[in-house]
């Protein structure tokens, strides 16, 4: 079992899938000659050639739509959208087209494609390059949205996404690309629609996805040294959402804190909190708490950016306050 | 005679009102006399007339179905565009692919779908082209290569370009035709896709049906270059304009561009100048149109014109024409009966077509169901 970065896991899995299925091709801005804005596709143009690694004009609507059309004829495009912010330029093709091809025509065709794109702030990239807007896609029936937080999940979920016949938005995160982890090479594809319990505990449930799922495990590990037994759930899939796993955990622990990089109002955490209310209302000993980004266009200046984004520190604080509210004794 | 982007003169810069009337730039030289019938066989010409008449009768019945509340939603008709529709579809092989906008009933029929299945889709029945899930705007049939009618203006253009990419990727010899309206040429997706198709040399023919009206917004009100085929030049693509009321001219131009795309992979743009005989959709009384324009649309009636042409050329006599008209009337009657007799979808099938690959925790909740 190799220890590799999240970036390497993505690169290696793409390469493996391209080797095993000639219908898989990569399409996006600067993915070939430039080797990708975040170098996920480094070396692949040289190995596979221009047919399989297609540099596009800066025309998100045009090339995302072209990928949908190619997928309708049975190819397996993997689209790289340089960041999720730019996906807004392709919103019509993703929401009005990719998501509708299967249902609108009575199941005669589908759009088996993967839209890889990183979200995330904290890099001083300012208001338009730091957003976490995966919710826009998680809202839409017909799309699937997955969000791996570790190199192993990146591999397993990318394999699952490529094996799936529906359009999958595959959420990456700028802050995760350099993180390392063990990646079992013979692990099976992940199951889309299933959350993972990454720490088993009994005192409190912490729920996160993407970067905040890794922050949640850090916080749980810190707390365990103080005798707190926190259970951590990594959503892994935003659509479908694995409500059963969340609710089962909260029924056991009686309280929950949600950690999310997106904005709080109408955010992913709102849906999770509502699901906990739906399925574990009688088990709750404290209100469900959300740790989410401050509701501002993200500023450039470091102190302001830091103040706006959730962190291990802010999650730790919210977890402690919730534990106090339920009268937890350490 | 078609105008081409490379041969035509610059647009005249008239300062007339841009509302309600066509600019001089939108006029196309009409074919005269029997030469209009080109070199097509008499049998082919009679079949064009049959198909055009079929679409005419079908659309009239679709409008009737709408007023009877058998057809819901939006209902956009091909009335007045029969020559364009039949000419274009005659240029395609069955294995070629077609993407259209939401005004596609006639295209579905001319591409080879049974009229009954098209009418059943309008009626929202399980026997419809999209099992009743699509409706008027979303016909689809893999068998005949109709890869969808699309309701968002311009949405079909990137998709069609991608289908051509897939053909190129596999080395196939199919061609994609992408139909759209005049108003579509101002949307970003059009320009992004024209650029991509030309840049990557993809076998797609973009066809703009210029009936000079968006809904009520004219081409002159919306397009800085109202001779739309000239836009191809910006992408180093061949563009030309044809009289959309002339089925033979449309077939000839489209056939030439389709076969060129098949041979070389080169995309092209064809503008078919046409008339919309009725409103934007069935419910639109088209009060914004000038009397002269509405009269021009009536006079330009391509079905009646073609009928007279065939009779004066001796391809058909009055009895022969009437016989064809009776036959298509019977076809449309049968289509309506088929639609009417077909079952409505069972609500229990509501979740059958959301995902092609079922996965865990896919929601199957009805509005009043609790989440847990």
XYZ file of C-alpha atoms in Angstrom:
702
model
C 0.000 0.000 0.000
C 1.534 3.252 -1.133
C 1.405 6.588 0.668
C 0.725 9.200 -1.990
C -0.829 12.644 -2.334
C -4.439 13.312 -3.244
C -3.108 14.836 -6.482
C -1.116 11.695 -7.297
C -4.104 9.474 -6.509
C -6.223 11.416 -9.002
C -3.505 11.356 -11.625
C -2.815 7.638 -11.242
C -6.490 6.705 -11.317
C -7.153 8.780 -14.435
C -4.209 7.110 -16.123
C -5.370 3.629 -15.124
C -8.889 4.297 -16.397
C -7.555 5.664 -19.682
C -5.441 2.558 -20.113
C -8.357 0.233 -19.443
C -11.051 1.976 -21.514
C -10.313 3.782 -24.747
C -13.630 5.612 -24.531
C -12.296 7.557 -21.541
C -10.836 10.894 -22.584
C -9.926 14.090 -20.785
C -11.191 17.485 -21.851
C -10.667 20.915 -20.329
C -8.679 24.115 -20.226
C -4.892 23.852 -19.977
C -4.932 20.141 -19.153
C -2.553 19.073 -21.924
C 0.363 21.277 -22.894
C 0.208 23.135 -19.569
C -0.431 19.818 -17.720
C -3.347 21.194 -15.713
C -3.659 24.237 -13.495
C -3.078 21.941 -10.520
C -1.016 19.387 -12.455
C -3.437 16.504 -12.023
C -3.032 15.622 -15.700
C 0.756 16.002 -15.820
C 2.348 13.708 -18.396
C -0.937 12.381 -19.778
C -0.844 14.329 -23.056
C 2.600 12.943 -23.752
C 1.477 9.410 -22.970
C -1.965 9.374 -24.607
C -1.847 12.092 -27.266
C -4.196 14.893 -28.270
C -7.168 12.673 -28.987
C -7.364 11.471 -25.384
C -6.217 14.670 -23.675
C -7.986 17.571 -25.323
C -7.055 21.158 -24.555
C -10.050 23.428 -25.067
C -10.650 27.084 -25.722
C -11.823 29.097 -22.713
C -15.432 28.236 -23.371
C -16.904 26.311 -20.446
C -20.407 26.116 -21.837
C -19.068 24.953 -25.180
C -16.724 22.241 -23.989
C -18.850 20.965 -21.103
C -21.758 20.709 -23.539
C -19.528 18.986 -26.071
C -18.618 16.457 -23.383
C -22.327 15.853 -22.717
C -22.939 15.284 -26.427
C -19.962 12.929 -26.692
C -21.179 11.040 -23.620
C -24.598 10.638 -25.242
C -22.870 8.692 -28.010
C -21.125 6.447 -25.501
C -17.781 8.098 -24.843
C -16.677 8.608 -21.228
C -15.432 12.179 -20.970
C -13.679 13.383 -17.852
C -14.026 17.138 -17.858
C -11.694 19.287 -15.825
C -13.214 22.583 -14.797
C -10.272 24.641 -13.564
C -12.191 25.622 -10.430
C -15.809 25.179 -9.416
C -16.258 28.932 -9.795
C -15.924 28.573 -13.552
C -18.557 25.849 -13.604
C -21.103 28.658 -13.395
C -20.301 29.456 -17.020
C -21.434 25.931 -17.894
C -24.427 25.854 -15.569
C -26.947 25.524 -18.397
C -25.164 22.516 -19.862
C -24.780 20.819 -16.472
C -28.195 21.534 -14.971
C -30.456 21.887 -18.013
C -28.768 19.277 -20.159
C -26.438 16.707 -18.542
C -28.835 16.241 -15.635
C -31.876 15.881 -17.891
C -30.752 13.652 -20.747
C -31.743 10.404 -19.070
C -35.060 11.474 -17.562
C -36.353 13.888 -20.179
C -36.149 11.365 -23.011
C -37.514 8.423 -21.073
C -34.216 6.640 -20.456
C -33.160 6.332 -24.110
C -29.797 7.994 -23.578
C -27.658 9.155 -20.700
C -24.627 11.335 -20.131
C -21.963 9.167 -18.486
C -19.387 11.797 -17.643
C -17.300 13.052 -14.767
C -16.930 16.761 -14.059
C -13.803 17.140 -11.947
C -13.435 20.483 -10.258
C -11.818 21.895 -7.134
C -13.575 24.151 -4.669
C -12.160 25.770 -1.594
C -10.865 29.047 -0.237
C -7.944 29.929 1.947
C -5.461 30.558 -0.864
C -5.989 34.349 -0.995
C -7.637 33.971 -4.376
C -10.349 36.490 -3.594
C -14.095 36.542 -3.959
C -14.568 34.846 -7.329
C -11.965 32.072 -7.033
C -12.638 30.730 -3.554
C -16.221 29.583 -3.508
C -17.823 26.358 -2.330
C -20.887 26.128 -4.514
C -21.241 22.353 -4.816
C -24.666 22.799 -3.317
C -25.910 24.186 -6.634
C -25.306 20.774 -8.168
C -26.255 18.693 -5.144
C -29.685 20.326 -5.432
C -30.381 18.833 -8.850
C -31.981 15.400 -9.405
C -30.248 13.699 -12.325
C -26.794 14.702 -11.130
C -24.632 12.852 -8.647
C -22.165 14.776 -6.509
C -19.246 13.176 -4.707
C -16.587 14.818 -2.540
C -13.573 12.722 -1.587
C -11.495 13.969 1.338
C -8.567 11.511 1.278
C -6.291 10.089 -1.431
C -7.884 6.660 -0.976
C -11.380 8.107 -1.406
C -10.219 10.157 -4.368
C -9.222 6.946 -6.090
C -12.222 4.870 -5.050
C -14.767 7.584 -5.867
C -13.163 8.459 -9.196
C -13.352 4.819 -10.205
C -16.989 4.690 -9.112
C -17.773 7.912 -10.983
C -16.249 6.596 -14.191
C -18.175 3.340 -13.887
C -21.446 5.231 -13.429
C -23.752 5.986 -16.350
C -24.886 9.322 -14.957
C -23.143 12.699 -14.891
C -21.105 12.959 -11.700
C -19.764 16.209 -10.316
C -16.526 15.201 -8.635
C -15.602 17.831 -6.060
C -11.935 18.256 -5.279
C -10.412 20.871 -3.000
C -7.397 23.122 -3.463
C -6.245 22.542 0.112
C -6.364 18.755 -0.280
C -4.171 18.290 -3.356
C -0.955 18.019 -1.354
C -2.357 15.954 1.517
C -1.045 12.402 1.789
C -2.567 9.109 2.683
C -2.417 5.392 2.134
C -4.006 4.245 -1.094
C -4.657 0.532 -1.424
C -4.139 -0.278 -5.080
C -6.547 -3.185 -5.183
C -9.413 -1.476 -3.343
C -12.789 -1.695 -5.092
C -14.578 1.428 -6.344
C -16.477 3.306 -3.654
C -20.240 3.174 -3.468
C -21.751 6.488 -4.584
C -24.483 7.474 -2.155
C -22.750 6.110 0.933
C -21.204 8.127 3.741
C -18.233 6.808 5.696
C -17.752 6.651 9.446
C -14.114 7.708 9.722
C -13.930 7.783 13.551
C -16.174 5.695 15.750
C -17.346 7.433 18.901
C -20.221 7.780 21.337
C -20.256 11.327 22.759
C -20.913 13.517 19.752
C -21.279 13.239 15.962
C -19.196 15.502 13.731
C -20.283 15.572 10.092
C -18.193 16.995 7.274
C -17.242 16.532 3.634
C -14.287 17.366 1.433
C -11.694 19.473 3.324
C -13.865 19.807 6.423
C -14.111 16.032 6.759
C -10.345 15.933 7.252
C -10.546 18.847 9.693
C -13.241 16.922 11.561
C -10.986 13.897 12.030
C -8.169 16.144 13.291
C -10.510 17.699 15.841
C -11.824 14.290 16.891
C -8.269 13.074 17.397
C -7.409 16.139 19.519
C -10.529 15.604 21.615
C -9.888 11.905 22.101
C -6.707 12.828 23.942
C -8.953 14.673 26.378
C -11.250 11.704 26.785
C -13.992 12.799 24.365
C -15.285 10.063 22.082
C -16.350 11.817 18.861
C -17.819 9.983 15.888
C -16.879 11.480 12.528
C -18.930 11.042 9.396
C -17.510 11.927 6.010
C -20.460 12.402 3.657
C -18.413 11.433 0.557
C -21.602 11.761 -1.510
C -23.731 14.922 -1.441
C -26.282 13.532 -3.902
C -27.552 11.024 -3.095
C -27.242 11.921 0.584
C -26.798 9.032 3.044
C -29.259 10.204 5.686
C -29.428 6.757 7.308
C -25.801 6.852 8.410
C -26.139 10.371 9.835
C -29.280 9.636 11.715
C -28.023 6.328 13.044
C -24.991 8.092 14.499
C -26.957 10.940 16.072
C -29.409 8.488 17.599
C -26.385 7.011 19.342
C -24.586 10.205 20.396
C -27.521 12.578 20.959
C -25.777 15.608 19.495
C -24.140 16.772 16.309
C -21.906 19.454 14.845
C -21.734 19.969 11.088
C -18.513 21.249 9.523
C -18.830 22.804 6.060
C -16.745 25.145 3.929
C -19.796 26.617 2.206
C -22.038 29.391 3.490
C -24.454 28.502 6.266
C -27.764 29.876 4.980
C -29.342 27.250 2.686
C -26.023 25.367 2.681
C -25.299 21.632 2.740
C -25.373 21.751 6.549
C -28.933 23.037 6.481
C -30.042 19.887 4.688
C -28.099 17.695 7.107
C -29.571 19.473 10.133
C -33.049 19.055 8.688
C -32.378 15.357 8.067
C -31.267 14.912 11.682
C -34.440 16.656 12.788
C -36.434 14.306 10.537
C -34.792 11.139 11.788
C -33.388 11.770 15.256
C -35.518 14.527 16.786
C -36.324 12.557 19.924
C -32.697 11.648 20.466
C -31.275 15.167 20.406
C -29.957 16.628 23.639
C -28.834 19.911 22.080
C -29.543 21.919 18.946
C -27.620 20.765 15.902
C -24.699 23.136 15.484
C -23.227 24.299 12.174
C -19.695 25.556 11.594
C -19.737 27.257 8.194
C -18.146 30.098 6.276
C -18.997 33.691 7.159
C -21.513 35.087 4.687
C -19.323 37.507 2.775
C -17.713 37.554 -0.655
C -14.392 36.124 0.480
C -11.852 38.950 0.962
C -8.268 38.807 -0.244
C -6.431 40.085 2.876
C -5.204 37.165 4.956
C -6.628 38.200 8.358
C -10.054 38.736 6.809
C -9.933 35.516 4.818
C -8.861 33.565 7.889
C -11.669 35.087 9.935
C -14.255 34.080 7.322
C -13.365 30.416 6.883
C -14.086 27.479 9.163
C -11.036 25.867 10.775
C -10.017 23.156 13.236
C -10.105 25.836 15.919
C -13.631 27.001 15.183
C -14.872 23.432 14.889
C -13.175 22.533 18.167
C -14.914 25.455 19.872
C -18.337 24.509 18.534
C -17.885 20.870 19.556
C -16.866 21.864 23.100
C -19.822 24.216 23.423
C -22.184 21.503 22.268
C -20.679 19.009 24.701
C -21.142 21.557 27.498
C -24.747 22.087 26.474
C -25.469 18.379 26.832
C -23.589 18.244 30.154
C -20.774 16.045 28.946
C -18.212 15.332 31.679
C -14.678 14.676 30.592
C -29.358 30.294 -56.124
C -27.849 30.295 -52.688
C -25.799 33.155 -51.359
C -22.556 32.279 -49.700
C -20.599 34.083 -47.075
C -17.620 34.422 -49.343
C -19.510 35.730 -52.379
C -22.148 38.061 -51.013
C -22.026 41.840 -50.882
C -21.903 43.734 -47.596
C -25.257 44.248 -45.872
C -27.131 47.378 -46.850
C -27.170 49.808 -43.951
C -30.776 50.925 -43.978
C -31.948 53.124 -41.103
C -35.555 51.918 -41.211
C -37.506 50.803 -38.190
C -36.242 47.477 -36.944
C -39.639 46.301 -35.749
C -42.114 44.088 -37.492
C -40.644 43.924 -40.972
C -37.812 42.210 -42.741
C -34.765 44.073 -43.846
C -33.679 43.909 -47.487
C -30.841 41.695 -46.340
C -33.303 38.975 -45.546
C -34.598 38.591 -49.058
C -33.579 35.611 -51.050
C -33.914 35.280 -54.737
C -36.817 32.986 -55.532
C -36.438 30.151 -57.967
C -38.566 30.543 -61.083
C -40.551 28.050 -63.115
C -39.792 24.401 -63.563
C -36.059 24.809 -63.032
C -36.983 25.048 -59.337
C -37.609 21.329 -59.352
C -33.977 20.597 -60.036
C -32.944 17.150 -61.077
C -34.972 15.201 -58.536
C -37.013 12.267 -59.810
C -40.750 12.695 -60.028
C -41.178 10.071 -57.346
C -38.902 11.988 -54.978
C -40.744 15.228 -55.687
C -44.083 13.589 -54.986
C -42.678 12.197 -51.762
C -41.492 15.669 -50.710
C -45.024 16.890 -51.302
C -46.435 13.984 -49.317
C -44.115 14.661 -46.374
C -44.773 18.397 -46.439
C -48.517 17.798 -46.534
C -48.224 15.294 -43.719
C -46.395 17.787 -41.512
C -48.951 20.483 -42.398
C -51.897 18.273 -41.410
C -50.082 16.928 -38.367
C -49.339 20.397 -37.019
C -52.890 21.552 -37.610
C -54.092 18.578 -35.576
C -51.496 19.255 -32.884
C -52.889 22.784 -32.538
C -56.380 21.321 -32.369
C -55.217 18.870 -29.697
C -53.884 21.803 -27.734
C -57.192 23.664 -27.814
C -58.903 20.407 -26.758
C -56.465 20.196 -23.810
C -55.175 16.864 -25.094
C -51.782 18.520 -25.504
C -50.324 20.506 -22.614
C -47.348 22.739 -21.904
C -45.863 24.656 -24.800
C -46.624 23.682 -28.368
C -44.482 25.196 -31.142
C -45.453 24.319 -34.690
C -43.566 23.907 -37.951
C -46.389 25.476 -39.969
C -44.826 27.427 -42.835
C -41.505 25.599 -42.441
C -42.478 22.356 -44.156
C -40.179 22.872 -47.153
C -37.221 23.584 -44.895
C -37.928 20.598 -42.660
C -38.369 18.109 -45.490
C -35.442 19.501 -47.488
C -33.115 19.247 -44.519
C -34.185 15.780 -43.452
C -33.917 14.476 -47.004
C -30.251 15.459 -46.903
C -29.530 13.150 -43.977
C -29.025 9.419 -43.790
C -30.903 7.480 -41.163
C -27.599 6.940 -39.346
C -26.867 10.688 -39.243
C -27.712 12.523 -36.057
C -30.071 15.406 -35.568
C -30.307 17.865 -32.684
C -33.093 20.427 -32.761
C -34.689 23.132 -30.726
C -38.219 22.883 -29.344
C -39.987 23.389 -32.695
C -39.375 19.849 -33.869
C -42.541 17.820 -34.496
C -42.016 17.957 -38.256
C -38.347 17.042 -37.957
C -39.218 14.006 -35.830
C -41.634 12.805 -38.514
C -39.329 13.573 -41.441
C -36.385 11.870 -39.705
C -38.473 8.724 -39.654
C -40.512 8.486 -36.465
C -44.069 7.245 -36.879
C -46.465 10.217 -36.627
C -48.472 8.254 -34.056
C -45.515 8.182 -31.679
C -44.958 11.910 -32.141
C -48.617 12.643 -31.444
C -48.534 10.257 -28.463
C -45.642 12.265 -27.015
C -47.709 15.427 -27.374
C -50.516 13.599 -25.595
C -48.078 12.551 -22.840
C -48.576 8.826 -23.384
C -46.216 5.899 -22.749
C -46.066 5.130 -26.471
C -44.642 8.585 -27.215
C -41.141 9.199 -28.513
C -39.944 9.915 -24.971
C -42.475 7.734 -23.151
C -44.454 10.859 -22.325
C -41.639 12.299 -20.196
C -40.584 14.914 -22.705
C -43.594 16.449 -24.408
C -43.679 18.729 -27.432
C -40.177 20.132 -26.906
C -38.345 16.894 -26.123
C -38.759 14.276 -28.834
C -36.027 11.637 -29.033
C -35.394 8.426 -30.898
C -32.046 6.678 -31.044
C -33.259 4.410 -33.867
C -33.610 7.247 -36.350
C -30.834 9.398 -34.887
C -32.989 12.150 -33.435
C -30.930 12.975 -30.357
C -33.332 15.390 -28.923
C -35.457 18.408 -29.174
C -34.232 20.912 -26.607
C -36.124 23.685 -24.888
C -33.350 26.025 -23.792
C -32.409 28.285 -26.701
C -28.933 27.288 -27.858
C -28.574 24.351 -25.479
C -28.523 21.846 -28.330
C -25.529 23.433 -30.053
C -22.755 22.320 -27.671
C -24.384 18.872 -27.512
C -24.421 18.521 -31.290
C -20.801 19.617 -31.430
C -19.968 16.948 -28.852
C -21.782 14.275 -30.836
C -19.643 15.262 -33.823
C -16.601 15.006 -31.571
C -17.617 11.433 -30.698
C -17.960 10.575 -34.406
C -14.537 12.048 -35.095
C -13.086 10.222 -32.063
C -14.281 6.891 -33.391
C -13.592 7.580 -37.034
C -17.232 7.111 -38.044
C -18.786 8.518 -41.215
C -21.952 9.934 -39.685
C -22.734 13.638 -39.772
C -24.549 15.725 -37.164
C -27.102 18.333 -38.105
C -27.903 20.979 -35.506
C -31.056 22.973 -36.124
C -31.789 26.271 -34.384
C -33.759 29.482 -34.821
C -32.510 32.916 -35.832
C -32.589 34.273 -32.279
C -30.174 31.551 -31.197
C -27.280 33.045 -33.125
C -26.817 35.683 -30.433
C -26.283 33.313 -27.522
C -22.815 32.434 -26.260
C -23.250 28.697 -26.761
C -23.612 29.301 -30.517
C -20.325 31.156 -30.788
C -18.420 28.848 -28.454
C -19.578 25.817 -30.405
C -18.967 27.300 -33.869
C -15.419 28.018 -32.767
C -14.902 24.540 -31.314
C -16.405 22.784 -34.347
C -14.176 24.716 -36.746
C -11.099 24.451 -34.542
C -11.400 20.682 -34.165
C -12.767 20.042 -37.643
C -15.951 18.295 -36.566
C -18.593 16.922 -38.960
C -21.542 19.083 -37.973
C -23.809 21.266 -40.089
C -25.385 24.123 -38.155
C -28.722 25.075 -39.644
C -30.347 28.370 -38.743
C -34.029 28.660 -39.548
C -34.437 32.367 -40.097
C -38.110 33.208 -39.957
C -36.888 36.649 -38.834
C -38.849 36.431 -35.599
C -37.571 35.360 -32.176
C -40.880 35.413 -30.382
C -41.793 38.954 -31.386
C -38.258 40.327 -31.541
C -37.072 40.590 -35.123
C -33.643 39.694 -36.428
C -32.990 43.387 -37.094
C -33.824 44.231 -33.475
C -31.479 41.590 -32.122
C -28.634 40.946 -34.535
C -25.969 43.479 -35.532
C -25.324 41.354 -38.625
C -28.769 40.405 -39.835
C -27.457 38.223 -42.633
C -26.871 35.418 -40.241
C -24.914 33.053 -42.479
C -22.109 35.593 -42.531
C -21.371 34.806 -38.921
C -19.683 31.622 -40.087
C -16.882 33.716 -41.559
C -15.702 34.664 -38.073
C -14.883 30.989 -37.522
C -13.394 30.380 -40.967
C -16.397 28.207 -41.652
C -18.376 28.007 -44.865
C -21.734 29.731 -44.512
C -24.556 30.094 -46.988
C -28.153 31.096 -47.247
C -30.950 29.288 -49.003
C -34.613 29.949 -49.654
C -36.282 27.886 -46.961
C -39.540 27.859 -48.906
C -37.947 25.857 -51.678
C -37.695 22.208 -50.665
C -35.464 21.285 -53.584
C -33.073 24.161 -52.937
C -32.890 23.295 -49.244
C -32.246 19.633 -49.990
C -29.548 20.529 -52.504
C -27.730 22.961 -50.206
C -28.029 20.819 -47.086
C -27.074 17.674 -48.968
C -23.973 19.324 -50.348
C -22.876 20.593 -46.921
C -23.671 17.291 -45.204
C -21.719 15.269 -47.754
C -18.836 17.720 -47.566
C -18.791 17.312 -43.776
C -18.923 13.547 -44.197
C -15.962 13.556 -46.550
C -13.738 16.163 -44.921
C -15.041 16.506 -41.372
C -15.493 20.201 -42.016
C -18.427 21.925 -40.334
C -20.649 24.423 -42.131
C -23.515 26.777 -41.490
C -26.693 26.958 -43.531
C -29.275 29.684 -43.101
C -32.730 28.818 -44.381
C -34.891 31.893 -44.796
C -38.395 30.942 -43.920
C -41.758 32.133 -42.706
C -43.561 31.281 -39.539
C -47.206 31.077 -40.530
C -48.603 31.309 -37.002
C -47.551 32.687 -33.635
C -44.464 31.601 -31.702
C -46.535 28.890 -30.078
C -50.132 27.766 -30.353
C -51.315 30.319 -27.802
C -49.633 33.306 -29.467
C -51.994 35.433 -31.642
C -48.925 37.255 -33.088
C -50.449 40.732 -32.758
C -46.983 42.243 -33.121
C -46.778 41.300 -36.792
C -47.535 43.826 -39.464
C -50.426 43.071 -41.831
C -48.039 43.024 -44.789
C -45.767 40.544 -43.097
C -48.577 38.205 -42.106
C -49.865 38.413 -45.668
C -46.387 37.660 -47.030
C -46.197 34.575 -44.815
C -49.572 33.379 -46.115
C -48.571 33.992 -49.717
C -45.308 32.202 -49.227
C -47.114 29.040 -48.071
C -44.568 26.433 -49.162
C -47.013 23.545 -49.345
C -49.462 25.335 -51.636
C -46.622 26.747 -53.722
C -44.983 23.360 -54.180
C -48.319 21.777 -55.025
C -48.886 24.310 -57.847
C -45.327 23.878 -59.052
C -45.703 20.110 -59.274
C -49.005 20.386 -61.084
C -47.752 22.921 -63.619
C -44.658 20.797 -64.178
C -46.845 17.752 -64.798
C -45.362 15.836 -61.871
C -48.778 15.644 -60.298
C -52.290 16.268 -61.503
C -55.113 17.592 -59.355
C -56.386 14.085 -58.636
C -52.935 12.868 -57.715
C -52.446 15.768 -55.316
C -55.833 15.193 -53.752
C -55.060 11.521 -53.337
C -51.856 12.336 -51.457
C -53.775 14.797 -49.301
C -56.383 12.186 -48.472
C -53.685 9.685 -47.579
C -51.868 12.029 -45.204
C -55.176 13.020 -43.661
C -55.745 9.333 -42.940
C -52.211 9.058 -41.501
C -52.873 11.953 -39.147
C -56.262 10.557 -38.151
C -54.542 7.280 -37.355
C -51.847 9.108 -35.377
C -54.457 10.874 -33.283
C -56.342 7.632 -32.698
C -53.115 5.892 -31.698
C -52.266 8.692 -29.247
C -55.763 8.775 -27.838
C -55.838 5.011 -27.305
C -52.398 4.867 -25.706
C -52.015 4.562 -21.948
C -51.043 7.399 -19.638
C -47.883 6.686 -17.614
C -48.496 5.033 -14.243
C -47.490 7.327 -11.338
C -45.688 4.295 -9.896
C -43.087 4.760 -12.640
C -42.237 8.301 -11.467
C -38.714 7.434 -10.334
C -37.797 5.056 -13.133
C -35.808 7.513 -15.243
C -33.964 9.862 -12.905
C -30.730 7.889 -12.925
C -29.291 5.448 -15.426
C -27.249 3.759 -12.691
C -29.197 3.241 -9.477
C -27.174 3.945 -6.343
C -27.766 3.802 -2.607
C -29.979 6.391 -0.928
C -31.509 7.742 -4.105
C -34.615 9.629 -2.935
C -37.998 8.170 -3.866
C -40.059 10.483 -1.687
C -43.411 11.844 -2.830
C -44.333 15.392 -1.765
C -46.224 14.487 1.409
C -43.987 11.605 2.474
C -41.934 12.101 5.648
C -38.167 11.828 5.189
C -38.011 9.245 7.993
